[in-house]
């Protein structure tokens, strides 16, 4: 067994500690970048800090999936280089532990990380996108419900079918009034229009078995303006009339529709079907990048030595991982329509893991030997 052995005891804790720190830093940086936008979206609909925190949490899984391969590369590089230069791996070698055990440890860690990446991208991220959309819809609905149900000044524009409702706060000269004027702008199918202005209005609930979310706008002392369609506006008069009362019934759902509970594009969990073939290939390519990154960390340690090249090998390995991510997924997606699934898997395994394994096989014994001057 590889994991319970001495290699795991030497490399496991430093690797996990560094990887957790790197992922926390990357996720934190990305969430800080998203904080302002999410906070504005939440506050627009009357959200509180807990709502902002929930929206940030829904963003985190996607960031983890992107950062996992690079985080493992950097963490494993420093853990392996430290153990190698301290002579801990040399002690293992003198105790009969072969260098292949280190490579096996890297592969096991990489495959576990790949499984995590596959699970996060295929199952966690879609549900997070779904939950984020539902959360924003709930905030929007709650904000609208609060605005139309509570008393007090209003400064809102709501759209319902072919009408717009513009509620304004009372002016300084309208002391004693709870609300300012309400303007209702209606457009008819023939392009004629009506504008209603009311200084005394209120919204009352009118629930019924058929319409449980029913509401009614009661308009008192209102003035209405009727206008003709644009093509006859030059030859028609504008009609103006006053009335003491009127009302307009509506459903809350008309202005704040309930969010669709059916998952939209990008919100479905991964299914092993022909329709999800390209998505499986894309997620699988990124998951395969994680064990490739672990092997590239070993390559970087071997190629770095103790000279100036050690300052360049890690940036070069990071650039190579990023190139693999973009170019590799593109080629894998192109191969979906050309190769059978099992053939494509073999080709991808060879392309992602083969070059690093060949280099390690050539220089493998040097893994256990400290760098000169290290």
Coordinates of C-alpha atoms in Angstrom, one line a residue:
X1 CA 0.0 0.0 0.0
X2 CA 1.2 3.5 -0.8
X3 CA -0.9 5.8 1.3
X4 CA -0.2 4.4 4.8
X5 CA 3.5 4.0 4.1
X6 CA 6.5 6.1 4.9
X7 CA 6.2 8.2 1.7
X8 CA 2.7 9.3 2.8
X9 CA 4.0 10.1 6.3
X10 CA 6.7 12.4 4.9
X11 CA 4.9 14.1 2.1
X12 CA 1.2 13.8 3.1
X13 CA 0.9 16.4 5.8
X14 CA 3.0 19.1 4.1
X15 CA 1.2 18.5 0.8
X16 CA -2.3 18.8 2.4
X17 CA -1.4 21.8 4.4
X18 CA 0.0 23.7 1.4
X19 CA -2.8 22.7 -0.9
X20 CA -5.5 23.8 1.6
X21 CA -3.7 27.1 2.0
X22 CA -3.4 27.7 -1.7
X23 CA -7.0 26.8 -2.4
X24 CA -8.2 29.0 0.4
X25 CA -6.1 31.9 -1.0
X26 CA -7.3 31.5 -4.6
X27 CA -10.9 31.1 -3.6
X28 CA -10.7 34.1 -1.3
X29 CA -9.1 36.3 -4.0
X30 CA -11.8 35.4 -6.5
X31 CA -14.6 35.9 -4.0
X32 CA -13.2 39.3 -3.1
X33 CA -13.3 40.1 -6.8
X34 CA -16.9 39.0 -7.0
X35 CA -18.0 40.5 -3.7
X36 CA -18.9 44.0 -4.9
X37 CA -21.0 42.7 -7.8
X38 CA -22.8 40.2 -5.7
X39 CA -23.4 42.7 -2.9
X40 CA -24.9 45.2 -5.4
X41 CA -27.2 42.5 -6.8
X42 CA -28.3 41.5 -3.4
X43 CA -28.8 45.0 -2.0
X44 CA -30.8 45.9 -5.1
X45 CA -33.5 43.6 -3.9
X46 CA -33.2 44.3 -0.2
X47 CA -30.8 41.5 0.7
X48 CA -28.8 41.3 3.9
X49 CA -25.2 40.1 4.6
X50 CA -26.3 36.5 5.0
X51 CA -27.8 36.6 1.4
X52 CA -24.5 38.0 0.1
X53 CA -22.6 35.2 2.0
X54 CA -24.9 32.6 0.4
X55 CA -24.3 34.0 -3.1
X56 CA -20.5 33.9 -2.5
X57 CA -20.7 30.3 -1.3
X58 CA -22.4 29.4 -4.5
X59 CA -19.5 30.8 -6.5
X60 CA -16.8 28.9 -4.5
X61 CA -17.2 25.3 -6.1
X62 CA -16.4 26.6 -9.6
X63 CA -13.3 28.4 -8.4
X64 CA -12.1 25.3 -6.6
X65 CA -12.5 23.2 -9.8
X66 CA -10.4 25.8 -11.7
X67 CA -7.7 26.1 -9.1
X68 CA -7.3 22.4 -8.0
X69 CA -4.7 21.4 -10.6
X70 CA -2.5 24.4 -10.2
X71 CA -2.8 24.2 -6.4
X72 CA -1.7 20.6 -6.4
X73 CA 1.2 21.3 -8.7
X74 CA 2.6 24.1 -6.5
X75 CA 1.9 22.3 -3.2
X76 CA 3.4 19.0 -4.3
X77 CA 6.4 20.7 -5.8
X78 CA 7.4 22.5 -2.6
X79 CA 6.5 19.5 -0.4
X80 CA 8.7 17.1 -2.5
X81 CA 11.5 19.6 -2.9
X82 CA 11.6 20.2 0.9
X83 CA 11.7 16.5 1.7
X84 CA 14.3 15.8 -0.9
X85 CA 16.7 18.6 0.1
X86 CA 16.3 17.7 3.8
X87 CA 17.5 14.2 3.0
X88 CA 14.3 12.6 4.2
X89 CA 13.8 10.8 0.9
X90 CA 17.4 9.6 1.0
X91 CA 16.8 8.1 4.4
X92 CA 13.8 6.3 2.8
X93 CA 16.0 5.1 -0.1
X94 CA 18.6 3.6 2.3
X95 CA 15.7 1.9 4.1
X96 CA 14.8 0.1 0.9
X97 CA 11.9 2.4 -0.2
X98 CA 12.1 2.6 -4.0
X99 CA 11.6 5.9 -5.9
X100 CA 8.6 4.4 -7.7
X101 CA 6.7 4.7 -4.4
X102 CA 7.0 8.5 -4.6
X103 CA 5.6 8.4 -8.2
X104 CA 2.8 6.1 -7.0
X105 CA 2.0 8.5 -4.2
X106 CA 1.8 11.4 -6.7
X107 CA -0.5 9.3 -9.0
X108 CA -2.8 8.3 -6.1
X109 CA -3.0 11.9 -4.8
X110 CA -3.6 13.1 -8.4
X111 CA -6.3 10.6 -9.1
X112 CA -8.1 11.5 -5.8
X113 CA -7.9 15.1 -6.8
X114 CA -9.2 14.2 -10.3
X115 CA -12.1 12.5 -8.7
X116 CA -12.8 15.5 -6.6
X117 CA -12.6 17.8 -9.7
X118 CA -15.0 15.5 -11.6
X119 CA -17.5 15.5 -8.8
X120 CA -17.3 19.2 -8.2
X121 CA -17.6 20.1 -11.9
X122 CA -20.2 17.5 -12.8
X123 CA -22.4 17.6 -9.7
X124 CA -21.6 20.4 -7.3
X125 CA -21.2 23.3 -9.7
X126 CA -24.5 22.7 -11.6
X127 CA -26.4 22.6 -8.3
X128 CA -24.7 25.7 -7.1
X129 CA -25.7 27.6 -10.3
X130 CA -29.3 26.4 -9.8
X131 CA -29.3 27.5 -6.1
X132 CA -27.8 30.9 -7.1
X133 CA -30.5 31.5 -9.6
X134 CA -33.3 30.5 -7.2
X135 CA -31.7 32.6 -4.4
X136 CA -31.7 35.7 -6.7
X137 CA -35.3 35.0 -7.7
X138 CA -36.4 34.7 -4.1
X139 CA -34.7 38.0 -3.3
X140 CA -36.5 39.7 -6.2
X141 CA -39.9 38.3 -5.3
X142 CA -39.5 39.2 -1.6
X143 CA -38.4 42.7 -2.5
X144 CA -41.5 43.2 -4.8
X145 CA -43.8 41.7 -2.2
X146 CA -42.4 44.0 0.5
X147 CA -42.7 47.1 -1.8
X148 CA -46.4 46.4 -2.7
X149 CA -47.5 45.2 0.7
X150 CA -45.9 47.6 3.2
X151 CA -47.1 51.1 3.7
X152 CA -44.8 54.1 3.2
X153 CA -43.3 56.2 0.4
X154 CA -42.5 54.4 -2.8
X155 CA -40.0 55.1 -5.6
X156 CA -40.5 52.0 -7.8
X157 CA -41.2 51.0 -11.4
X158 CA -42.9 47.7 -11.9
X159 CA -44.0 46.1 -15.2
X160 CA -47.0 43.9 -15.6
X161 CA -48.1 42.6 -18.9
X162 CA -48.7 45.7 -21.0
X163 CA -48.7 48.2 -18.2
X164 CA -46.0 50.0 -16.2
X165 CA -46.6 51.2 -12.6
X166 CA -44.4 54.2 -11.5
X167 CA -44.8 54.9 -7.8
X168 CA -43.1 58.1 -6.5
X169 CA -42.5 59.5 -3.0
X170 CA -44.5 62.5 -1.8
X171 CA -43.0 65.9 -2.4
X172 CA -42.4 68.5 0.3
X173 CA -45.7 70.2 -0.6
X174 CA -47.7 67.0 0.0
X175 CA -47.2 66.8 3.7
X176 CA -49.5 64.4 5.5
X177 CA -49.7 62.0 2.4
X178 CA -48.4 58.5 2.9
X179 CA -47.5 58.1 -0.7
X180 CA -46.8 60.3 -3.7
X181 CA -48.5 60.1 -7.1
X182 CA -48.9 56.8 -8.9
X183 CA -48.6 56.7 -12.6
X184 CA -49.9 53.8 -14.7
X185 CA -48.9 53.7 -18.3
X186 CA -50.9 51.2 -20.5
X187 CA -50.3 50.3 -24.1
X188 CA -53.0 48.6 -26.1
X189 CA -52.5 46.1 -28.9
X190 CA -53.5 48.8 -31.5
X191 CA -50.7 51.0 -30.0
X192 CA -53.2 53.4 -28.4
X193 CA -52.3 54.3 -24.9
X194 CA -53.6 55.5 -21.5
X195 CA -51.8 57.2 -18.6
X196 CA -53.5 57.2 -15.2
X197 CA -52.5 59.5 -12.4
X198 CA -53.7 59.1 -8.9
X199 CA -52.6 60.9 -5.7
X200 CA -54.6 58.7 -3.3
X201 CA -54.0 55.0 -3.8
X202 CA -53.4 51.8 -1.9
X203 CA -52.8 48.1 -2.4
X204 CA -54.9 45.6 -0.6
X205 CA -54.8 41.8 -0.6
X206 CA -57.7 39.9 -2.3
X207 CA -56.9 36.3 -1.8
X208 CA -59.3 33.6 -3.1
X209 CA -59.1 29.9 -3.6
X210 CA -58.5 30.4 -7.3
X211 CA -56.0 33.3 -6.9
X212 CA -54.3 33.0 -3.5
X213 CA -51.8 35.7 -4.3
X214 CA -54.4 38.2 -5.5
X215 CA -53.9 42.0 -5.0
X216 CA -56.0 45.1 -5.9
X217 CA -54.8 48.6 -6.5
X218 CA -57.5 51.0 -5.3
X219 CA -57.2 54.4 -7.0
X220 CA -59.0 57.4 -5.7
X221 CA -59.4 60.9 -7.2
X222 CA -57.6 59.9 -10.4
X223 CA -57.1 61.5 -13.8
X224 CA -56.7 59.5 -17.0
X225 CA -55.3 60.5 -20.4
X226 CA -56.2 58.5 -23.5
X227 CA -54.1 58.8 -26.6
X228 CA -54.6 57.4 -30.1
X229 CA -52.2 55.2 -32.1
X230 CA -49.3 57.0 -33.6
X231 CA -50.6 56.8 -37.2
X232 CA -53.8 58.8 -36.3
X233 CA -52.3 61.0 -33.6
X234 CA -52.2 64.0 -35.8
X235 CA -55.9 63.9 -36.6
X236 CA -57.3 62.7 -33.2
X237 CA -57.8 64.5 -29.9
X238 CA -56.3 63.6 -26.6
X239 CA -59.1 62.5 -24.2
X240 CA -58.8 63.6 -20.6
X241 CA -61.3 62.5 -17.8
X242 CA -61.5 62.5 -14.0
X243 CA -63.1 60.0 -11.8
X244 CA -63.4 59.5 -8.1
X245 CA -62.4 55.8 -7.8
X246 CA -61.2 52.9 -9.8
X247 CA -59.4 49.7 -9.1
X248 CA -57.1 47.2 -10.9
X249 CA -56.7 43.6 -9.8
X250 CA -53.6 41.6 -10.4
X251 CA -51.6 38.6 -9.2
X252 CA -48.3 38.8 -7.4
X253 CA -47.0 36.3 -9.9
X254 CA -47.8 38.8 -12.7
X255 CA -45.0 41.1 -11.5
X256 CA -42.8 38.7 -9.7
X257 CA -43.0 35.3 -11.4
X258 CA -42.0 32.3 -9.5
X259 CA -38.6 31.0 -10.6
X260 CA -38.6 27.9 -12.8
X261 CA -37.7 24.9 -10.7
X262 CA -36.6 23.0 -13.8
X263 CA -32.8 23.1 -14.2
X264 CA -31.7 25.4 -17.0
X265 CA -28.7 25.0 -19.3
X266 CA -25.6 24.4 -17.1
X267 CA -27.7 23.5 -14.0
X268 CA -28.2 19.8 -14.7
X269 CA -26.0 17.4 -13.0
X270 CA -23.8 15.2 -15.2
X271 CA -25.5 12.2 -16.7
X272 CA -23.7 9.4 -18.6
X273 CA -25.8 9.7 -21.7
X274 CA -25.0 10.4 -25.3
X275 CA -26.4 13.9 -25.1
X276 CA -23.9 14.7 -22.3
X277 CA -21.0 13.2 -24.3
X278 CA -19.1 16.5 -24.9
X279 CA -19.7 17.7 -21.4
X280 CA -18.3 14.5 -20.0
X281 CA -15.3 14.9 -22.2
X282 CA -14.7 18.5 -21.1
X283 CA -15.1 17.7 -17.4
X284 CA -13.0 14.5 -17.7
X285 CA -10.2 16.4 -19.5
X286 CA -9.9 18.9 -16.6
X287 CA -10.1 16.1 -14.0
X288 CA -7.3 14.3 -15.8
X289 CA -5.2 17.5 -15.6
X290 CA -5.0 17.0 -11.8
X291 CA -2.8 13.8 -11.8
X292 CA -0.9 15.3 -14.7
X293 CA -0.1 18.3 -12.5
X294 CA 1.1 16.0 -9.7
X295 CA 3.5 14.3 -12.2
X296 CA 4.6 17.6 -13.6
X297 CA 5.6 18.7 -10.0
X298 CA 8.0 15.7 -9.9
X299 CA 9.4 16.7 -13.3
X300 CA 9.9 20.3 -12.1
X301 CA 11.8 19.1 -9.0
X302 CA 14.0 16.8 -11.2
X303 CA 14.6 19.4 -13.9
X304 CA 15.3 22.3 -11.4
X305 CA 18.4 21.0 -9.7
X306 CA 20.4 23.5 -7.7
X307 CA 21.3 26.0 -10.4
X308 CA 19.4 29.0 -11.7
X309 CA 17.0 26.8 -13.6
X310 CA 15.2 26.0 -10.3
X311 CA 13.8 29.5 -10.4
X312 CA 12.2 28.9 -13.8
X313 CA 11.0 25.3 -13.7
X314 CA 7.9 26.0 -11.5
X315 CA 6.6 28.9 -13.6
X316 CA 7.2 26.8 -16.7
X317 CA 5.3 23.9 -15.2
X318 CA 2.4 26.3 -14.3
X319 CA 2.3 27.6 -17.9
X320 CA 2.4 24.0 -19.2
X321 CA -0.6 23.1 -17.0
X322 CA -2.6 26.1 -18.2
X323 CA -1.7 25.1 -21.8
X324 CA -2.8 21.6 -21.2
X325 CA -6.1 22.9 -19.8
X326 CA -7.0 25.0 -22.8
X327 CA -5.4 23.0 -25.6
X328 CA -6.1 19.6 -24.1
X329 CA -9.8 20.2 -23.6
X330 CA -10.1 21.6 -27.1
X331 CA -8.5 18.5 -28.7
X332 CA -10.5 16.1 -26.5
X333 CA -13.7 17.8 -27.5
X334 CA -12.7 17.5 -31.1
X335 CA -12.0 13.8 -30.6
X336 CA -15.5 13.1 -29.3
X337 CA -16.9 13.0 -32.8
X338 CA -13.9 11.1 -34.2
X339 CA -13.0 8.3 -31.8
X340 CA -14.9 5.7 -29.8
X341 CA -15.1 6.6 -26.0
X342 CA -12.7 4.0 -24.8
X343 CA -10.2 4.9 -27.6
X344 CA -10.4 8.6 -26.6
X345 CA -9.8 7.8 -23.0
X346 CA -6.6 5.9 -23.8
X347 CA -5.4 8.7 -26.1
X348 CA -6.1 11.3 -23.4
X349 CA -4.3 9.2 -20.7
X350 CA -1.3 8.8 -22.9
X351 CA -1.2 12.5 -23.9
X352 CA -1.7 13.9 -20.3
X353 CA 0.4 11.4 -18.3
X354 CA 2.8 9.8 -20.9
X355 CA 5.4 12.6 -21.4
X356 CA 5.8 13.2 -17.6
X357 CA 6.0 9.5 -16.9
X358 CA 8.7 9.0 -19.6
X359 CA 10.8 11.8 -18.1
X360 CA 10.4 10.5 -14.6
X361 CA 11.4 6.9 -15.7
X362 CA 14.6 8.4 -17.2
X363 CA 15.5 10.5 -14.1
X364 CA 13.6 8.6 -11.5
X365 CA 16.5 7.6 -9.2
X366 CA 17.4 11.3 -8.7
X367 CA 14.1 11.8 -6.9
X368 CA 15.5 10.5 -3.7
X369 CA 18.9 12.3 -4.0
X370 CA 19.2 15.9 -2.6
X371 CA 20.2 18.6 -5.0
X372 CA 23.8 19.7 -4.8
X373 CA 23.8 22.7 -2.5
X374 CA 20.2 22.0 -1.5

